[in-house]
Amino acid sequence: MVVRLSRHRLLALFCGVLAALTLATPATAAPAHPGVDRAGAAAGWLARQLVDGERFEVVFDGVAYPDQGLTLDAVFAFAAAGVADDFGAQALDWVTRPDIRDGYVGDGGTEAYAGATAKLALAVQVRGGDPTDVGGVDLIARLRGLESPSGRFTDRSAYGNYSNAFSQSFAILALDRTAHGVPATAAIWLAGTRCPDGGYPLLPAQPVCTSDVDATALAVQALQAAGRPADAAAGLRWLVSVQGANGSFADSSGVPNANSTGLAAQALRAGHRPLAWLRARAYLVGLQVGCGAAPADRGAVDFDGGTFDPATATRATGQAVLGLTGDGYATLSAAAAGSGAPVLTCP
């Protein structure tokens, strides 16, 4: 129904970047145990949170709606950690169901969403699938059709254009894996949004160009993939310059958090900034729920270091796994991933 789609699109605007993370307390911070794979434990916890082992949902006005974007974050996390491959397969099968797929990427006619199309195409590629035939839909052709003459990928929608730096970056990362590669105009457009301080904004053409950690983390990975190392290097220098003394990164409200730190850490390692990555990784490790917590919570990456909330920890954990491993989107693959959802080993 059109009403449901409108509500879903409005809801999606409020479910992007989660905030308010601080250092984990000693009671919840995960102690070191020999042989424990922190990323694997985090991904294992994330897998066990999937509804029916296949999806995430978001509740709005008491009604549960599918959260395809968060489900795809889990697919990426499983591939990065090299675990829960069975859950990754089930999750992608769910997202690519025609009704679920079209509610996310649009019907391809009056409704077509650039960021969602690109993110789904990339997830299919990460899992070794063919993005030109996703239930009969050619996501790559649809994505290329959403590129404007300026090089920007834009939504085609009765509800407006909500494309942003994430849309552009995911589009470049997905197209980089295709035979025709990335249109030069797309990379030039993204590079042209850079702020004077070297970072990248979430939204282009604002009165004041304000660099954003999350947007910059995605942009530098896309620009590296597109063969623009100088533009990527500027963003990496900015990321290093705004890293907290404890290794953390803050969101647009200035609050250090696992989501922004996870994405920044991923970009730093992919961008060959190992010391900055290790500092960010140490911060994420400090947020991982450990053996002092309830068994069902162990392995998750906490949202704010206070009272543990599984509802907010799912997104935090999904993006933190990318930082814990440092595997970049450009080369991410589930080819070597094993099945099963590992748990944190405790004495």
mmCIF file of C-alpha atoms in Angstrom, residues 68 152 222 226 238 250 260 279 303 305:
data_model
loop_
_atom_site.group_PDB
_atom_site.id
_atom_site.type_symbol
_atom_site.label_atom_id
_atom_site.label_comp_id
_atom_site.label_asym_id
_atom_site.label_seq_id
_atom_site.Cartn_x
_atom_site.Cartn_y
_atom_site.Cartn_z
ATOM 1 C CA GLN A 68 16.227 -4.204 5.486
ATOM 2 C CA ARG A 152 25.185 12.212 -8.360
ATOM 3 C CA ALA A 222 34.564 4.633 -2.276
ATOM 4 C CA ALA A 226 37.377 4.554 -7.745
ATOM 5 C CA TRP A 238 40.652 14.497 8.691
ATOM 6 C CA ALA A 250 31.953 11.032 17.614
ATOM 7 C CA SER A 260 30.845 6.034 14.111
ATOM 8 C CA ARG A 279 43.338 2.808 18.827
ATOM 9 C CA PHE A 303 25.375 1.256 22.875
ATOM 10 C CA GLY A 305 28.236 1.655 28.308
#
